[in-house]
Amino acid sequence: MSDFKTLVDQHSERFISELFDLLRLPSVSADPAFKQAVLDTAELVKTRLIEAGADKVEICPTPGYPIVYGEKIIDSSLPTVLVYGHYDVQPADPLNLWTSPAFEPVIRNGNIFARGSADDKGQMYMHVKAFELMLKTNQLDCNIKFMIEGEEEVGSANLDGFLTANKDRLKADCVLVSDTSMIANDIPSITTGLRGLSYIEVEVTGPNRDLHSGVYGGGVGNPINVLCEMIASLKNEDKSINIPGFYDDVVICTEAERKLMNEAPFSLDEYKRELKIDDVIGEEGYTTVERTSIRPTLDVNGIWGGYIGEGAKTVLPSKAYAKISMRLVPNQDPDKITELFKNHFESIAPKAVKVVVKPHHGGHPAVTPVDSIEYKAASMAMHATFGKEPIPARGGGSIPIVASFEKILGLKTVLMGFGLDTDDIHSPDEHYGVFNYLKGIETIPYFFKYYAQLKKNI
Ligand code: BES
Ligand code: MN
Ligand code: MN
């Protein structure tokens, strides 16, 4: 195998500037104002796949944003790897908190700053460039299929339909995804599980109109007060979640599993220092690593109502709202949890208010095996380029499609991500290390090489 490190070094400047072209397009899937940019991004991904040497490259329409498909079938007797990624990004708001504009990529201190640099344009594009290098140097040892979607950040609502309708075209031996993080640049890890998601919006209505808070205050239910009390009641003293039936389907990890995950390098002091907090809060009886991976959570993502303008206005609002997310673990079902939440939330509402519970998107949790050939290939690949065997680690985020790959296509996924938890994905100043980007491009070819070898030997 020719030295991929040398090859990556030779082309690094071009690889970075090509990524910048992608990052300049504000492909925010959540906001219709960016529709054209999202569509332009799909076009650019298509062009880049063609330039890299992919065949049958196509922009596949869905009822929402399109999926870009491309493939290279070298030899039908070789194993096939389905590469998944997403070209859409989260909104860049709040814009004023960015050091430099979100869609004008720049490198500072070895990091590429731009919305989508780590999640997921940078990580997705590593695969396009690794593919280009493998093909150019005649070292593509597996068939490859690309499926790059544009609605991951809004719940991938049209993906299951695409998988079902394209089972044949998507036939593969495994799925390879780079959309997660490692423990540290010198502590490589492979994500072995993702949490699911149930996302809900609630509306609480009190009196039929805003009222003078002196004239009516004390006499009627203030929807903001009531909403806060209702939300507060969703957690027990020990910070477990107080929704009947919520934990019924939670798979309890064995002591051995828990011991192992707590042996992975993690410093609570560093965690606190990096976040500038003096203490953490979480479910009693679990460590921070466990709280953020194997345990389900409930968090308010946004809450509003009443007067929030300058100065003070004495008003008793008519309405209050909140957006609430619950991260789920195996084997919690997002639809069931949404239903449990809705029933419970409605049942605890005092008669003084009316409550409407509106479900948003959800996603199933997933665990990926550590004894599979694809895991082994990823582990060997990272070992080859980092000089250390990666640690298996459960992740806290969600990629709902991973469960669908298993359910609809019968495929196992390997989550070989190269980001860091400190990349500030979804936050202002999102960044991705130049080191990580180039290391990913260097590592991916080894995955293909080892995967082909291991598959041949079974
Ligand atoms: N790439 C992330 C998920 C992720 C990040 C997993 C870091 C593990 C480590 C993905 O783009 C994402 O943000 N997913 C959403 C879910 C979606 C339904 C909006 C999430 O986790 O909030
Ligand atoms: Mn992502
Ligand atoms: Mn994301």
CSV table of C-alpha atoms and ligand atoms in Angstrom, one decimal:
chain,number,residue,atom,x,y,z
A,1,MET,CA,0.0,0.0,0.0
A,2,SER,CA,1.5,3.3,-1.0
A,3,ASP,CA,1.9,5.8,1.7
A,4,PHE,CA,-1.4,7.6,2.2
A,5,LYS,CA,0.1,10.0,4.6
A,6,THR,CA,2.5,11.3,1.8
A,7,LEU,CA,-0.4,11.4,-0.6
A,8,VAL,CA,-2.6,13.4,1.8
A,9,ASP,CA,0.3,15.8,2.5
A,10,GLN,CA,0.9,16.4,-1.2
A,11,HIS,CA,-2.7,17.3,-1.8
A,12,SER,CA,-3.6,18.8,1.6
A,13,GLU,CA,-3.9,22.4,0.3
A,14,ARG,CA,-6.3,21.5,-2.4
A,15,PHE,CA,-8.3,19.2,-0.1
A,16,ILE,CA,-8.8,22.1,2.3
A,17,SER,CA,-9.7,24.6,-0.3
A,18,GLU,CA,-12.3,22.2,-1.8
A,19,LEU,CA,-13.8,21.8,1.6
A,20,PHE,CA,-14.0,25.6,2.0
A,21,ASP,CA,-16.1,25.7,-1.2
A,22,LEU,CA,-18.7,23.4,0.5
A,23,LEU,CA,-18.5,25.4,3.8
A,24,ARG,CA,-19.3,28.7,2.0
A,25,LEU,CA,-22.8,27.4,1.1
A,26,PRO,CA,-25.2,28.0,4.0
A,27,SER,CA,-27.0,24.7,3.7
A,28,VAL,CA,-29.3,25.2,6.7
A,29,SER,CA,-32.0,22.5,6.3
A,30,ALA,CA,-34.2,23.9,9.2
A,31,ASP,CA,-34.8,27.3,7.6
A,32,PRO,CA,-36.6,27.6,4.3
A,33,ALA,CA,-34.8,30.9,3.6
A,34,PHE,CA,-31.7,28.8,2.8
A,35,LYS,CA,-33.5,26.5,0.4
A,36,GLN,CA,-31.5,27.4,-2.7
A,37,ALA,CA,-28.2,27.1,-0.8
A,38,VAL,CA,-29.2,23.6,0.4
A,39,LEU,CA,-30.0,22.6,-3.2
A,40,ASP,CA,-26.7,24.2,-4.5
A,41,THR,CA,-24.8,22.1,-1.9
A,42,ALA,CA,-26.3,18.9,-3.2
A,43,GLU,CA,-25.2,20.0,-6.7
A,44,LEU,CA,-21.7,20.7,-5.5
A,45,VAL,CA,-21.5,17.3,-3.7
A,46,LYS,CA,-22.6,15.7,-7.0
A,47,THR,CA,-19.9,17.5,-9.0
A,48,ARG,CA,-17.2,16.6,-6.5
A,49,LEU,CA,-18.2,12.9,-6.5
A,50,ILE,CA,-18.1,12.9,-10.3
A,51,GLU,CA,-14.7,14.6,-10.3
A,52,ALA,CA,-13.4,12.1,-7.7
A,53,GLY,CA,-14.3,9.3,-10.1
A,54,ALA,CA,-17.7,8.0,-8.9
A,55,ASP,CA,-20.2,6.5,-11.4
A,56,LYS,CA,-24.0,6.8,-11.6
A,57,VAL,CA,-23.9,10.0,-9.6
A,58,GLU,CA,-27.4,11.3,-9.2
A,59,ILE,CA,-29.3,13.8,-7.2
A,60,CYS,CA,-32.3,11.8,-5.9
A,61,PRO,CA,-35.3,13.8,-5.1
A,62,THR,CA,-37.3,13.2,-1.9
A,63,PRO,CA,-40.4,15.0,-0.6
A,64,GLY,CA,-37.8,17.2,1.2
A,65,TYR,CA,-34.2,17.9,0.3
A,66,PRO,CA,-32.5,15.5,-2.1
A,67,ILE,CA,-30.1,12.7,-1.4
A,68,VAL,CA,-26.9,12.5,-3.5
A,69,TYR,CA,-25.9,9.1,-4.6
A,70,GLY,CA,-22.8,7.8,-6.4
A,71,GLU,CA,-20.9,4.5,-6.6
A,72,LYS,CA,-17.9,2.7,-7.9
A,73,ILE,CA,-18.3,-0.9,-8.5
A,74,ILE,CA,-14.8,-2.4,-9.1
A,75,ASP,CA,-15.7,-6.0,-9.0
A,76,SER,CA,-19.0,-7.5,-7.9
A,77,SER,CA,-17.2,-10.2,-6.0
A,78,LEU,CA,-15.6,-7.6,-3.6
A,79,PRO,CA,-17.3,-6.4,-0.5
A,80,THR,CA,-19.3,-3.2,-0.8
A,81,VAL,CA,-19.1,-0.3,1.7
A,82,LEU,CA,-22.0,2.2,1.9
A,83,VAL,CA,-20.7,5.6,3.0
A,84,TYR,CA,-23.3,7.8,4.6
A,85,GLY,CA,-22.9,11.5,5.5
A,86,HIS,CA,-25.0,14.7,5.5
A,87,TYR,CA,-24.5,18.0,3.6
A,88,ASP,CA,-27.0,20.0,5.6
A,89,VAL,CA,-26.0,22.0,8.6
A,90,GLN,CA,-27.6,23.5,11.7
A,91,PRO,CA,-28.6,27.1,11.8
A,92,ALA,CA,-25.7,29.4,12.6
A,93,ASP,CA,-27.6,31.5,15.1
A,94,PRO,CA,-26.8,33.4,17.2
A,95,LEU,CA,-24.7,35.0,14.6
A,96,ASN,CA,-23.2,37.7,16.8
A,97,LEU,CA,-21.4,35.1,18.9
A,98,TRP,CA,-19.2,34.0,16.0
A,99,THR,CA,-15.6,35.3,15.9
A,100,SER,CA,-15.7,35.2,12.1
A,101,PRO,CA,-18.8,34.7,9.9
A,102,ALA,CA,-20.2,31.2,10.0
A,103,PHE,CA,-20.1,30.7,6.2
A,104,GLU,CA,-16.8,32.3,5.6
A,105,PRO,CA,-14.4,29.5,6.5
A,106,VAL,CA,-11.0,30.4,8.0
A,107,ILE,CA,-8.2,28.6,9.7
A,108,ARG,CA,-7.2,29.8,13.1
A,109,ASN,CA,-4.8,27.8,15.4
A,110,GLY,CA,-5.0,24.8,13.2
A,111,ASN,CA,-8.8,24.7,13.2
A,112,ILE,CA,-11.2,25.2,10.3
A,113,PHE,CA,-13.9,27.6,11.6
A,114,ALA,CA,-17.3,27.4,9.8
A,115,ARG,CA,-20.8,26.0,10.4
A,116,GLY,CA,-20.6,22.4,9.2
A,117,SER,CA,-16.9,22.1,9.3
A,118,ALA,CA,-17.1,19.1,11.7
A,119,ASP,CA,-20.8,18.3,11.4
A,120,ASP,CA,-20.7,17.0,8.9
A,121,LYS,CA,-19.3,18.6,5.7
A,122,GLY,CA,-15.7,18.2,6.8
A,123,GLN,CA,-16.2,14.6,7.9
A,124,MET,CA,-18.3,13.7,4.9
A,125,TYR,CA,-15.8,15.2,2.5
A,126,MET,CA,-12.9,13.2,3.9
A,127,HIS,CA,-14.6,10.1,2.3
A,128,VAL,CA,-14.8,11.8,-1.1
A,129,LYS,CA,-11.1,12.7,-0.9
A,130,ALA,CA,-10.0,9.3,0.4
A,131,PHE,CA,-12.0,7.7,-2.4
A,132,GLU,CA,-10.3,9.9,-4.9
A,133,LEU,CA,-6.9,8.9,-3.6
A,134,MET,CA,-7.7,5.2,-3.5
A,135,LEU,CA,-9.1,5.2,-7.0
A,136,LYS,CA,-6.2,7.3,-8.5
A,137,THR,CA,-3.6,5.0,-7.0
A,138,ASN,CA,-5.5,1.8,-7.9
A,139,GLN,CA,-5.9,0.9,-4.3
A,140,LEU,CA,-9.7,0.8,-3.9
A,141,ASP,CA,-10.1,-2.7,-2.5
A,142,CYS,CA,-13.9,-2.6,-2.0
A,143,ASN,CA,-16.8,-1.4,-4.0
A,144,ILE,CA,-18.1,1.9,-2.7
A,145,LYS,CA,-21.5,3.5,-2.6
A,146,PHE,CA,-22.1,7.1,-1.4
A,147,MET,CA,-25.4,8.3,0.1
A,148,ILE,CA,-25.2,11.9,1.3
A,149,GLU,CA,-28.4,13.4,2.6
A,150,GLY,CA,-29.6,16.9,3.2
A,151,GLU,CA,-32.1,16.5,6.1
A,152,GLU,CA,-30.1,14.9,8.9
A,153,GLU,CA,-30.3,18.0,11.1
A,154,VAL,CA,-34.1,18.1,10.8
A,155,GLY,CA,-34.7,14.4,11.6
A,156,SER,CA,-34.2,12.6,8.2
A,157,ALA,CA,-37.9,12.2,7.7
A,158,ASN,CA,-37.6,11.1,4.1
A,159,LEU,CA,-34.7,8.7,4.5
A,160,ASP,CA,-36.6,5.6,5.6
A,161,GLY,CA,-38.7,5.9,2.4
A,162,PHE,CA,-35.6,6.3,0.3
A,163,LEU,CA,-34.0,3.2,1.9
A,164,THR,CA,-37.2,1.2,1.3
A,165,ALA,CA,-37.5,2.3,-2.3
A,166,ASN,CA,-33.8,1.7,-3.1
A,167,LYS,CA,-33.0,-1.5,-1.3
A,168,ASP,CA,-31.3,-3.0,-4.4
A,169,ARG,CA,-29.3,0.0,-5.3
A,170,LEU,CA,-28.1,0.3,-1.7
A,171,LYS,CA,-27.1,-3.3,-1.3
A,172,ALA,CA,-23.8,-3.4,0.6
A,173,ASP,CA,-21.9,-5.3,3.3
A,174,CYS,CA,-21.8,-2.5,5.9
A,175,VAL,CA,-22.3,1.2,6.4
A,176,LEU,CA,-19.4,3.5,7.2
A,177,VAL,CA,-20.2,6.9,8.8
A,178,SER,CA,-18.0,9.7,10.0
A,179,ASP,CA,-20.3,12.0,12.0
A,180,THR,CA,-19.2,11.4,15.6
A,181,SER,CA,-16.3,12.3,17.7
A,182,MET,CA,-13.2,10.7,19.3
A,183,ILE,CA,-12.0,11.1,22.9
A,184,ALA,CA,-8.9,13.1,21.9
A,185,ASN,CA,-6.5,13.5,19.1
A,186,ASP,CA,-4.1,11.2,20.9
A,187,ILE,CA,-6.8,8.9,22.3
A,188,PRO,CA,-8.7,7.6,19.2
A,189,SER,CA,-12.0,6.0,19.8
A,190,ILE,CA,-14.9,4.5,17.9
A,191,THR,CA,-18.5,5.3,18.7
A,192,THR,CA,-20.4,2.1,19.6
A,193,GLY,CA,-23.8,3.6,20.3
A,194,LEU,CA,-26.0,6.6,19.8
A,195,ARG,CA,-28.9,7.9,21.8
A,196,GLY,CA,-32.4,8.2,20.3
A,197,LEU,CA,-34.5,11.3,20.5
A,198,SER,CA,-38.0,12.4,21.2
A,199,TYR,CA,-38.5,16.2,20.6
A,200,ILE,CA,-41.6,18.0,21.8
A,201,GLU,CA,-43.0,21.4,21.9
A,202,VAL,CA,-45.6,22.4,24.5
A,203,GLU,CA,-48.0,25.4,24.6
A,204,VAL,CA,-49.6,26.5,27.8
A,205,THR,CA,-52.5,28.9,27.7
A,206,GLY,CA,-54.0,30.7,30.7
A,207,PRO,CA,-56.3,33.6,30.4
A,208,ASN,CA,-57.6,34.6,26.9
A,209,ARG,CA,-55.3,37.7,26.7
A,210,ASP,CA,-52.3,39.3,28.4
A,211,LEU,CA,-53.4,41.0,31.6
A,212,HIS,CA,-52.2,43.6,34.0
A,213,SER,CA,-50.0,41.7,36.5
A,214,GLY,CA,-51.2,43.9,39.3
A,215,VAL,CA,-54.9,43.9,38.6
A,216,TYR,CA,-55.1,40.1,37.9
A,217,GLY,CA,-51.8,38.9,39.5
A,218,GLY,CA,-52.5,36.3,42.2
A,219,GLY,CA,-56.0,35.7,40.9
A,220,VAL,CA,-55.4,33.6,37.8
A,221,GLY,CA,-52.9,30.9,36.7
A,222,ASN,CA,-49.8,32.5,35.1
A,223,PRO,CA,-49.0,30.1,32.2
A,224,ILE,CA,-45.2,30.7,32.6
A,225,ASN,CA,-45.3,29.9,36.3
A,226,VAL,CA,-47.5,26.9,35.6
A,227,LEU,CA,-45.2,25.7,32.8
A,228,CYS,CA,-42.1,26.1,35.0
A,229,GLU,CA,-43.8,24.1,37.8
A,230,MET,CA,-44.8,21.4,35.4
A,231,ILE,CA,-41.3,21.1,33.9
A,232,ALA,CA,-39.7,21.1,37.3
A,233,SER,CA,-42.0,18.2,38.3
A,234,LEU,CA,-40.6,16.1,35.5
A,235,LYS,CA,-37.4,15.4,37.4
A,236,ASN,CA,-37.2,13.6,40.8
A,237,GLU,CA,-34.9,14.7,43.6
A,238,ASP,CA,-32.3,12.3,42.3
A,239,LYS,CA,-32.6,13.8,38.8
A,240,SER,CA,-34.2,10.8,37.4
A,241,ILE,CA,-37.1,11.4,35.1
A,242,ASN,CA,-40.6,11.4,36.6
A,243,ILE,CA,-42.8,10.2,33.8
A,244,PRO,CA,-44.6,7.0,34.5
A,245,GLY,CA,-43.2,4.1,32.3
A,246,PHE,CA,-40.3,6.2,31.1
A,247,TYR,CA,-37.7,3.7,32.1
A,248,ASP,CA,-39.6,0.6,31.4
A,249,ASP,CA,-37.7,-0.4,28.3
A,250,VAL,CA,-34.3,0.9,29.3
A,251,VAL,CA,-31.6,-1.7,28.9
A,252,ILE,CA,-29.5,-1.7,32.0
A,253,CYS,CA,-25.8,-2.0,31.2
A,254,THR,CA,-23.9,-4.7,33.0
A,255,GLU,CA,-21.5,-3.7,35.8
A,256,ALA,CA,-18.7,-5.0,33.5
A,257,GLU,CA,-19.8,-2.7,30.7
A,258,ARG,CA,-20.0,0.2,33.1
A,259,LYS,CA,-16.6,-0.5,34.5
A,260,LEU,CA,-15.1,-0.6,31.1
A,261,MET,CA,-16.6,2.7,29.9
A,262,ASN,CA,-15.4,4.4,33.1
A,263,GLU,CA,-11.9,3.2,32.5
A,264,ALA,CA,-11.7,5.3,29.3
A,265,PRO,CA,-9.7,8.4,29.8
A,266,PHE,CA,-12.0,11.2,31.1
A,267,SER,CA,-11.2,14.0,33.5
A,268,LEU,CA,-14.2,15.6,35.3
A,269,ASP,CA,-12.0,18.5,36.3
A,270,GLU,CA,-11.0,19.2,32.7
A,271,TYR,CA,-14.6,18.8,31.7
A,272,LYS,CA,-15.7,21.5,34.2
A,273,ARG,CA,-12.8,23.8,33.4
A,274,GLU,CA,-13.4,23.6,29.7
A,275,LEU,CA,-17.1,24.5,30.2
A,276,LYS,CA,-16.3,27.1,32.9
A,277,ILE,CA,-18.7,25.4,35.4
A,278,ASP,CA,-17.9,24.8,39.1
A,279,ASP,CA,-20.0,21.6,39.3
A,280,VAL,CA,-22.1,19.2,37.2
A,281,ILE,CA,-25.7,18.1,37.8
A,282,GLY,CA,-27.0,14.8,36.7
A,283,GLU,CA,-28.7,11.5,37.6
A,284,GLU,CA,-27.6,10.2,40.9
A,285,GLY,CA,-25.6,7.0,40.9
A,286,TYR,CA,-24.1,7.5,37.5
A,287,THR,CA,-20.9,9.1,36.3
A,288,THR,CA,-20.7,12.0,33.8
A,289,VAL,CA,-19.6,9.6,31.1
A,290,GLU,CA,-22.7,7.4,31.8
A,291,ARG,CA,-25.1,10.3,32.2
A,292,THR,CA,-24.1,11.5,28.7
A,293,SER,CA,-24.2,8.1,26.9
A,294,ILE,CA,-26.1,5.2,28.5
A,295,ARG,CA,-28.7,7.1,30.4
A,296,PRO,CA,-31.8,8.8,29.0
A,297,THR,CA,-32.3,12.5,29.6
A,298,LEU,CA,-34.9,15.2,29.5
A,299,ASP,CA,-33.9,18.8,28.7
A,300,VAL,CA,-35.6,22.1,28.0
A,301,ASN,CA,-34.0,23.4,24.7
A,302,GLY,CA,-36.0,26.7,24.7
A,303,ILE,CA,-38.6,28.4,26.8
A,304,TRP,CA,-40.5,31.6,26.1
A,305,GLY,CA,-43.5,33.7,26.7
A,306,GLY,CA,-44.5,37.1,28.2
A,307,TYR,CA,-42.5,40.2,28.0
A,308,ILE,CA,-38.8,39.9,27.0
A,309,GLY,CA,-38.2,43.4,25.6
A,310,GLU,CA,-36.1,46.2,27.1
A,311,GLY,CA,-37.0,47.4,30.6
A,312,ALA,CA,-39.9,46.1,32.7
A,313,LYS,CA,-43.4,45.6,31.6
A,314,THR,CA,-45.9,44.5,34.2
A,315,VAL,CA,-47.8,41.8,32.4
A,316,LEU,CA,-49.4,38.5,33.1
A,317,PRO,CA,-49.0,36.6,29.8
A,318,SER,CA,-51.7,34.6,28.2
A,319,LYS,CA,-49.3,31.9,26.8
A,320,ALA,CA,-46.1,30.1,27.5
A,321,TYR,CA,-44.1,27.7,25.4
A,322,ALA,CA,-41.2,25.3,25.7
A,323,LYS,CA,-39.2,22.9,23.5
A,324,ILE,CA,-38.2,19.8,25.2
A,325,SER,CA,-36.0,17.0,24.1
A,326,MET,CA,-35.5,13.5,25.6
A,327,ARG,CA,-32.4,11.5,24.6
A,328,LEU,CA,-33.2,7.9,24.6
A,329,VAL,CA,-31.3,4.7,25.0
A,330,PRO,CA,-31.9,1.1,23.9
A,331,ASN,CA,-34.6,-0.1,23.9
A,332,GLN,CA,-36.7,3.0,24.3
A,333,ASP,CA,-39.1,3.6,21.4
A,334,PRO,CA,-39.4,7.3,20.5
A,335,ASP,CA,-43.0,7.1,19.6
A,336,LYS,CA,-43.9,5.4,22.8
A,337,ILE,CA,-41.9,7.9,24.8
A,338,THR,CA,-43.6,10.8,23.0
A,339,GLU,CA,-46.9,9.3,23.9
A,340,LEU,CA,-46.0,8.7,27.5
A,341,PHE,CA,-44.8,12.3,27.7
A,342,LYS,CA,-47.9,13.7,26.2
A,343,ASN,CA,-50.3,11.7,28.4
A,344,HIS,CA,-48.3,12.6,31.5
A,345,PHE,CA,-47.9,16.3,30.7
A,346,GLU,CA,-51.6,16.7,29.9
A,347,SER,CA,-52.5,14.8,33.1
A,348,ILE,CA,-50.4,17.1,35.4
A,349,ALA,CA,-51.8,20.4,33.9
A,350,PRO,CA,-53.9,22.3,36.4
A,351,LYS,CA,-57.4,23.1,35.3
A,352,ALA,CA,-56.4,26.8,35.3
A,353,VAL,CA,-54.5,26.3,32.0
A,354,LYS,CA,-54.9,24.5,28.7
A,355,VAL,CA,-52.0,22.5,27.4
A,356,VAL,CA,-51.2,21.5,23.8
A,357,VAL,CA,-48.3,19.0,23.3
A,358,LYS,CA,-46.9,19.0,19.8
A,359,PRO,CA,-44.4,16.2,18.9
A,360,HIS,CA,-41.5,17.1,16.5
A,361,HIS,CA,-39.1,14.6,15.1
A,362,GLY,CA,-37.8,11.6,16.8
A,363,GLY,CA,-35.2,8.9,16.3
A,364,HIS,CA,-34.3,5.4,17.5
A,365,PRO,CA,-31.2,4.7,19.6
A,366,ALA,CA,-28.6,2.4,18.3
A,367,VAL,CA,-25.8,0.2,19.5
A,368,THR,CA,-23.2,-1.0,17.1
A,369,PRO,CA,-21.3,-4.2,17.7
A,370,VAL,CA,-17.6,-4.3,18.7
A,371,ASP,CA,-17.1,-7.9,17.5
A,372,SER,CA,-18.0,-7.3,13.9
A,373,ILE,CA,-15.6,-7.4,10.9
A,374,GLU,CA,-16.4,-3.7,10.2
A,375,TYR,CA,-15.6,-2.7,13.7
A,376,LYS,CA,-12.3,-4.7,13.5
A,377,ALA,CA,-11.4,-3.0,10.2
A,378,ALA,CA,-12.1,0.4,11.6
A,379,SER,CA,-10.0,-0.4,14.7
A,380,MET,CA,-7.1,-1.6,12.6
A,381,ALA,CA,-7.3,1.4,10.3
A,382,MET,CA,-7.1,3.8,13.3
A,383,HIS,CA,-4.4,1.8,14.8
A,384,ALA,CA,-2.4,2.1,11.6
A,385,THR,CA,-2.6,5.9,11.4
A,386,PHE,CA,-2.8,6.9,15.1
A,387,GLY,CA,-0.4,4.2,16.3
A,388,LYS,CA,-2.8,3.2,19.0
A,389,GLU,CA,-5.8,0.9,19.2
A,390,PRO,CA,-9.0,3.0,19.4
A,391,ILE,CA,-11.2,2.7,22.5
A,392,PRO,CA,-14.9,1.7,22.0
A,393,ALA,CA,-17.1,4.5,23.4
A,394,ARG,CA,-20.8,5.1,23.5
A,395,GLY,CA,-21.9,8.5,22.1
A,396,GLY,CA,-24.6,10.8,23.4
A,397,GLY,CA,-25.8,12.3,20.2
A,398,SER,CA,-28.3,10.9,17.7
A,399,ILE,CA,-28.1,9.8,14.1
A,400,PRO,CA,-31.5,8.3,13.6
A,401,ILE,CA,-30.6,6.7,10.3
A,402,VAL,CA,-28.3,4.2,11.9
A,403,ALA,CA,-31.3,2.2,13.3
A,404,SER,CA,-32.9,2.4,9.9
A,405,PHE,CA,-29.9,0.9,8.1
A,406,GLU,CA,-30.2,-2.1,10.4
A,407,LYS,CA,-34.0,-2.3,10.2
A,408,ILE,CA,-34.6,-1.7,6.5
A,409,LEU,CA,-31.3,-2.7,4.9
A,410,GLY,CA,-30.2,-5.3,7.5
A,411,LEU,CA,-26.8,-3.5,7.6
A,412,LYS,CA,-24.5,-2.9,10.5
A,413,THR,CA,-22.9,0.6,10.8
A,414,VAL,CA,-19.5,1.5,11.9
A,415,LEU,CA,-19.2,5.0,13.4
A,416,MET,CA,-15.6,6.0,12.7
A,417,GLY,CA,-15.8,9.7,13.5
A,418,PHE,CA,-12.8,12.0,13.7
A,419,GLY,CA,-14.3,15.1,15.4
A,420,LEU,CA,-13.8,16.1,19.1
A,421,ASP,CA,-16.6,16.9,21.6
A,422,THR,CA,-15.0,20.3,21.9
A,423,ASP,CA,-15.6,21.1,18.1
A,424,ASP,CA,-18.6,23.2,19.1
A,425,ILE,CA,-20.9,21.5,16.6
A,426,HIS,CA,-24.3,23.2,16.6
A,427,SER,CA,-22.8,26.1,18.5
A,428,PRO,CA,-21.1,29.4,17.5
A,429,ASP,CA,-17.5,29.0,16.3
A,430,GLU,CA,-17.9,25.4,15.2
A,431,HIS,CA,-14.5,24.2,14.1
A,432,TYR,CA,-12.8,21.1,12.8
A,433,GLY,CA,-9.1,20.4,13.2
A,434,VAL,CA,-7.0,20.4,10.1
A,435,PHE,CA,-5.2,17.5,11.8
A,436,ASN,CA,-8.5,15.7,12.1
A,437,TYR,CA,-9.6,16.4,8.5
A,438,LEU,CA,-6.3,15.1,7.0
A,439,LYS,CA,-6.0,12.2,9.5
A,440,GLY,CA,-9.5,11.1,8.5
A,441,ILE,CA,-8.6,11.1,4.8
A,442,GLU,CA,-5.4,9.1,5.6
A,443,THR,CA,-7.3,6.6,7.8
A,444,ILE,CA,-10.3,5.8,5.6
A,445,PRO,CA,-8.3,4.0,2.9
A,446,TYR,CA,-6.9,1.6,5.6
A,447,PHE,CA,-10.5,0.8,6.5
A,448,PHE,CA,-11.2,-0.3,2.9
A,449,LYS,CA,-8.0,-2.3,2.8
A,450,TYR,CA,-8.5,-4.2,6.1
A,451,TYR,CA,-12.2,-4.7,5.5
A,452,ALA,CA,-11.5,-6.4,2.1
A,453,GLN,CA,-8.8,-8.5,3.7
A,454,LEU,CA,-10.9,-9.5,6.7
A,455,LYS,CA,-13.9,-10.3,4.5
A,456,LYS,CA,-11.8,-12.5,2.3
A,457,ASN,CA,-10.6,-14.5,5.2
A,458,ILE,CA,-14.0,-15.6,6.5
B,1,BES,N1,-23.5,14.4,14.0
B,1,BES,C1,-24.5,14.7,14.9
B,1,BES,C2,-24.7,13.6,16.0
B,1,BES,C3,-23.5,13.3,16.9
B,1,BES,C4,-22.6,14.3,17.2
B,1,BES,C5,-23.4,12.1,17.4
B,1,BES,C6,-21.5,14.0,18.0
B,1,BES,C7,-22.3,11.8,18.3
B,1,BES,C8,-21.4,12.8,18.6
B,1,BES,C9,-25.8,14.8,14.1
B,1,BES,O1,-25.6,15.7,13.0
B,1,BES,C10,-26.8,15.5,15.0
B,1,BES,O2,-26.6,16.6,15.4
B,1,BES,N2,-28.0,14.8,15.2
B,1,BES,C11,-29.1,15.4,15.9
B,1,BES,C12,-30.3,14.6,15.8
B,1,BES,C13,-31.3,15.0,14.8
B,1,BES,C14,-32.5,14.2,14.8
B,1,BES,C15,-31.6,16.5,14.8
B,1,BES,C16,-28.8,15.5,17.4
B,1,BES,O3,-28.1,14.6,18.0
B,1,BES,O4,-29.3,16.4,18.0
B,2,MN,MN,-24.0,15.2,12.0
B,3,MN,MN,-25.7,17.8,13.8
